[in-house]
mmCIF file of C-alpha atoms in Angstrom:
data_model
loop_
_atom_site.group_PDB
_atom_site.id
_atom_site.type_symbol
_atom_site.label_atom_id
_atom_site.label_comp_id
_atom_site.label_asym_id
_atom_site.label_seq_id
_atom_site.Cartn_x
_atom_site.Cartn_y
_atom_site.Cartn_z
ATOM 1 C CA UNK A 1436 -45.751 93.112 -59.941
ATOM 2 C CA UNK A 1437 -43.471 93.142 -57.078
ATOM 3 C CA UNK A 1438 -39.755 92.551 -57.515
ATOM 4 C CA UNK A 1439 -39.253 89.787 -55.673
ATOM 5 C CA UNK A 1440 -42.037 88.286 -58.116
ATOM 6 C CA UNK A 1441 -40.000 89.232 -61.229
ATOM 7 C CA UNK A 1442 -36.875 87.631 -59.148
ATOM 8 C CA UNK A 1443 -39.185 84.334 -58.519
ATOM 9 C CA UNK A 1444 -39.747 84.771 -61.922
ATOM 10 C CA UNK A 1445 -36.331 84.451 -63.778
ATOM 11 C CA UNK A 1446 -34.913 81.970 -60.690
ATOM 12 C CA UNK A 1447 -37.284 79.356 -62.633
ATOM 13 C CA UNK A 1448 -37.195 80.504 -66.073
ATOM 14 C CA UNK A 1449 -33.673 80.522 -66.516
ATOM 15 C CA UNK A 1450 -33.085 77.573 -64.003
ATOM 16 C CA UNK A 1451 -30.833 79.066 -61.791
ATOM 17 C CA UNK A 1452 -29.409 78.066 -58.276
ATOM 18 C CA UNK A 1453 -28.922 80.302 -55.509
ATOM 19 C CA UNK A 1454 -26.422 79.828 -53.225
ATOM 20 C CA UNK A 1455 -25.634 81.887 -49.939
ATOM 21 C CA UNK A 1456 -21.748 81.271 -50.591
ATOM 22 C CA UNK A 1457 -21.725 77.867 -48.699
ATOM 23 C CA UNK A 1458 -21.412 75.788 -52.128
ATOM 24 C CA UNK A 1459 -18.267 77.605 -53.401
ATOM 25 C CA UNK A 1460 -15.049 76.805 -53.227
ATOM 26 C CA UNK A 1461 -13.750 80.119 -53.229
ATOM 27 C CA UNK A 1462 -13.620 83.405 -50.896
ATOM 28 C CA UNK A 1463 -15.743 85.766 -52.846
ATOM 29 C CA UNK A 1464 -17.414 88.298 -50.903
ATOM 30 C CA UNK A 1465 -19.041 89.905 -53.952
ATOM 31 C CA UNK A 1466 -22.137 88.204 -55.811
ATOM 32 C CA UNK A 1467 -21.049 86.449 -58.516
ATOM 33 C CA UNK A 1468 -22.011 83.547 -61.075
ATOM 34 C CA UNK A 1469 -20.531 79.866 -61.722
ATOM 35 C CA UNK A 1470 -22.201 79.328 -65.226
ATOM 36 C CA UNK A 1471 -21.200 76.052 -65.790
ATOM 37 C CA UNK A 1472 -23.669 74.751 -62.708
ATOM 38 C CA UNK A 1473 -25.972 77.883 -63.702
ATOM 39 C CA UNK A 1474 -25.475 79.290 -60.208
ATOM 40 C CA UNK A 1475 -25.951 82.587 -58.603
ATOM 41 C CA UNK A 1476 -23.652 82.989 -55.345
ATOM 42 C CA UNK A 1477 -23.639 85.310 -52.660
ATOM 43 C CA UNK A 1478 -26.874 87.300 -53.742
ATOM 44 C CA UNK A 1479 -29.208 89.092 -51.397
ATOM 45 C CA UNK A 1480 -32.783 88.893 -51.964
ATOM 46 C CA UNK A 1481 -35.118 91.824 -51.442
ATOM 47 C CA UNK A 1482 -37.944 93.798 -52.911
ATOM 48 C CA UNK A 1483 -35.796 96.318 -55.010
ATOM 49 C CA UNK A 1484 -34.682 97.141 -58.043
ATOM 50 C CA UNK A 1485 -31.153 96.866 -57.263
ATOM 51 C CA UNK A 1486 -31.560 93.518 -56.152
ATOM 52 C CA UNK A 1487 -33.272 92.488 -59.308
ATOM 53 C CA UNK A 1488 -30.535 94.367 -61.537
ATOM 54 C CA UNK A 1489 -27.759 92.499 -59.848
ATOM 55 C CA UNK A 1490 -29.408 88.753 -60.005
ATOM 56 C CA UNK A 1491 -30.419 89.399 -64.030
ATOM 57 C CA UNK A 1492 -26.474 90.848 -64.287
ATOM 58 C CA UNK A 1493 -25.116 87.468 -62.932
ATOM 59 C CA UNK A 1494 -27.764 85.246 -64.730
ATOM 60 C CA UNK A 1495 -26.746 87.736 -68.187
ATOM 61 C CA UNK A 1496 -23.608 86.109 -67.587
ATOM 62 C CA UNK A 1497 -25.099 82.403 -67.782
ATOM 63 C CA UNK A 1498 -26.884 83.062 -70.974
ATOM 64 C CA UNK A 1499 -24.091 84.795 -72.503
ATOM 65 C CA UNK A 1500 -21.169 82.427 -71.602
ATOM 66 C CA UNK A 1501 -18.720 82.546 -74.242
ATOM 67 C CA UNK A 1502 -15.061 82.230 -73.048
ATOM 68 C CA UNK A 1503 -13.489 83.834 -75.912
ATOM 69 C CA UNK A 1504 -14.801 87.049 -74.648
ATOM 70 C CA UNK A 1505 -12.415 89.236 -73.429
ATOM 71 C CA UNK A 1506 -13.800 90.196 -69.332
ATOM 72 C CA UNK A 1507 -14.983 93.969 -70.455
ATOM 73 C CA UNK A 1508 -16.843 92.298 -72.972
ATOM 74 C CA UNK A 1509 -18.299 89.564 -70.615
ATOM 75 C CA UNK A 1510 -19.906 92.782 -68.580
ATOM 76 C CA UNK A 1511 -21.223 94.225 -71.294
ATOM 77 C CA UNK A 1512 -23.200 91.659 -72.839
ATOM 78 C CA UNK A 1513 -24.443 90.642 -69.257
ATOM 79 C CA UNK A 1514 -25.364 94.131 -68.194
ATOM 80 C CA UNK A 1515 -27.409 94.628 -71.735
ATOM 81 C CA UNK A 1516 -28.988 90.980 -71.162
ATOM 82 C CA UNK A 1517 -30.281 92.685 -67.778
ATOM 83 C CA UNK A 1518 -31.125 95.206 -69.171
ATOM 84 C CA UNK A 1519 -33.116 93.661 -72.150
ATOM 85 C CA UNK A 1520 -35.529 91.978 -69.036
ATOM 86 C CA UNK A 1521 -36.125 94.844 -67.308
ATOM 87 C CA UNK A 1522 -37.517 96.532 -70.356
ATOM 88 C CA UNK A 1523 -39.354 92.839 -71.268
ATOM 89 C CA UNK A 1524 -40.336 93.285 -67.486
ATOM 90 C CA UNK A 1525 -41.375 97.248 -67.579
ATOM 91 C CA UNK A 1526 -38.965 98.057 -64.766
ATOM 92 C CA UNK A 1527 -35.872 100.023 -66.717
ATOM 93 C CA UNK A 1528 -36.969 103.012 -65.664
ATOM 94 C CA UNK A 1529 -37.029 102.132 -62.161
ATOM 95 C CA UNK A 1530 -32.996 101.467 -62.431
ATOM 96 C CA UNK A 1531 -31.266 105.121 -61.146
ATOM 97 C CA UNK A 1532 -28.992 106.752 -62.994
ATOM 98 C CA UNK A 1533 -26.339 106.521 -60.523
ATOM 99 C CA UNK A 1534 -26.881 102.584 -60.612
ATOM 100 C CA UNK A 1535 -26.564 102.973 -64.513
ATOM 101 C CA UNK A 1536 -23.331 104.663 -64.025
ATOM 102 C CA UNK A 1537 -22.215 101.901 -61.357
ATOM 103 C CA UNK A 1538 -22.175 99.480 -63.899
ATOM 104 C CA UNK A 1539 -20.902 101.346 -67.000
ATOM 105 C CA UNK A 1540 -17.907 102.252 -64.900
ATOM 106 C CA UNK A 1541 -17.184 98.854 -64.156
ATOM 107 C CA UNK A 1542 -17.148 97.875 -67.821
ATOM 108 C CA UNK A 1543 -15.163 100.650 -68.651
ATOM 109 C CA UNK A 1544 -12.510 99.687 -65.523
ATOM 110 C CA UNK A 1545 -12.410 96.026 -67.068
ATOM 111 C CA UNK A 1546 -11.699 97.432 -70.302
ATOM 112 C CA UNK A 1547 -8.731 100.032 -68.990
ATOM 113 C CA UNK A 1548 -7.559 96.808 -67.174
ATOM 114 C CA UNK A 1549 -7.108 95.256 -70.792
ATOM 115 C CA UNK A 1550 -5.558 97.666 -72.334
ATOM 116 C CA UNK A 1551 -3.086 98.134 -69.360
ATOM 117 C CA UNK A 1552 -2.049 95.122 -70.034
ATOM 118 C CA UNK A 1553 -1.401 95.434 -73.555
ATOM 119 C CA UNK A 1554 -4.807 93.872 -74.888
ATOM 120 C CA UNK A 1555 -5.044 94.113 -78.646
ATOM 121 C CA UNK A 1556 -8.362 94.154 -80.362
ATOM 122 C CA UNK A 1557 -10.276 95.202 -77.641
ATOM 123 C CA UNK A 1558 -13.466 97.420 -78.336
ATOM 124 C CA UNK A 1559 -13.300 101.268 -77.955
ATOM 125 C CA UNK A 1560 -15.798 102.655 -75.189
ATOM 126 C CA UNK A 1561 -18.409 103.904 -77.578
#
């Protein structure tokens, strides 16, 4: 199965609309999700691994939307929904360590962000 298939795939299954950034009303230049409208913004399609790891991260966060999650914990639960489908998929070991790491550091920014700003209650790292 080719990425873009498994891409395909989860576009339908989870009902999602992509959007090249003309829909938004904002200036993001990164991908990102609107879950209310189950939108994916600002996402590049392509054959890839990397490609298909960033659309399930952003869909993650449709599926998981709770707003009394604190933002490190918002990337978390996405990033293990992603990674939940690649393994459903067969693909997890296709993800590189370094993209692995990408996305763990991010978490762990988020959650240094929190506590930065005097967060209480927020999870350890482990």
């Amino acid at each position: 199965m080719k990425f873009t298939d498994i891409q395909n795939e989860v576009i339908v299954k989870y009902r999602i609309d992509i959007c090249n950034g003309e829909k938004c009303d904002n200036d993001w230049h990164r991908t990102h999700a609107h879950i209310r409208e189950r939108k994916v913004c600002k996402w590049k399609q392509s054959n890839s691994i990397v490609s298909t790891f960033t659309l399930l991260h952003e869909i993650g966060h449709i599926e998981n939307n709770n707003s009394k999650m604190r933002r490190c914990e918002q990337e978390y639960y996405a990033t293990v929904w992603a990674i939940d489908r690649l393994r459903e998929y067969g693909v997890l070991d296709k993800v590189s360590d370094k993209q692995k790491k990408l996305y763990q550091d991010y978490i762990h920014r988020e959650l240094d962000r929190g506590l930065r700003r005097n967060g209480k209650g927020y999870p350890t790292k482990e």
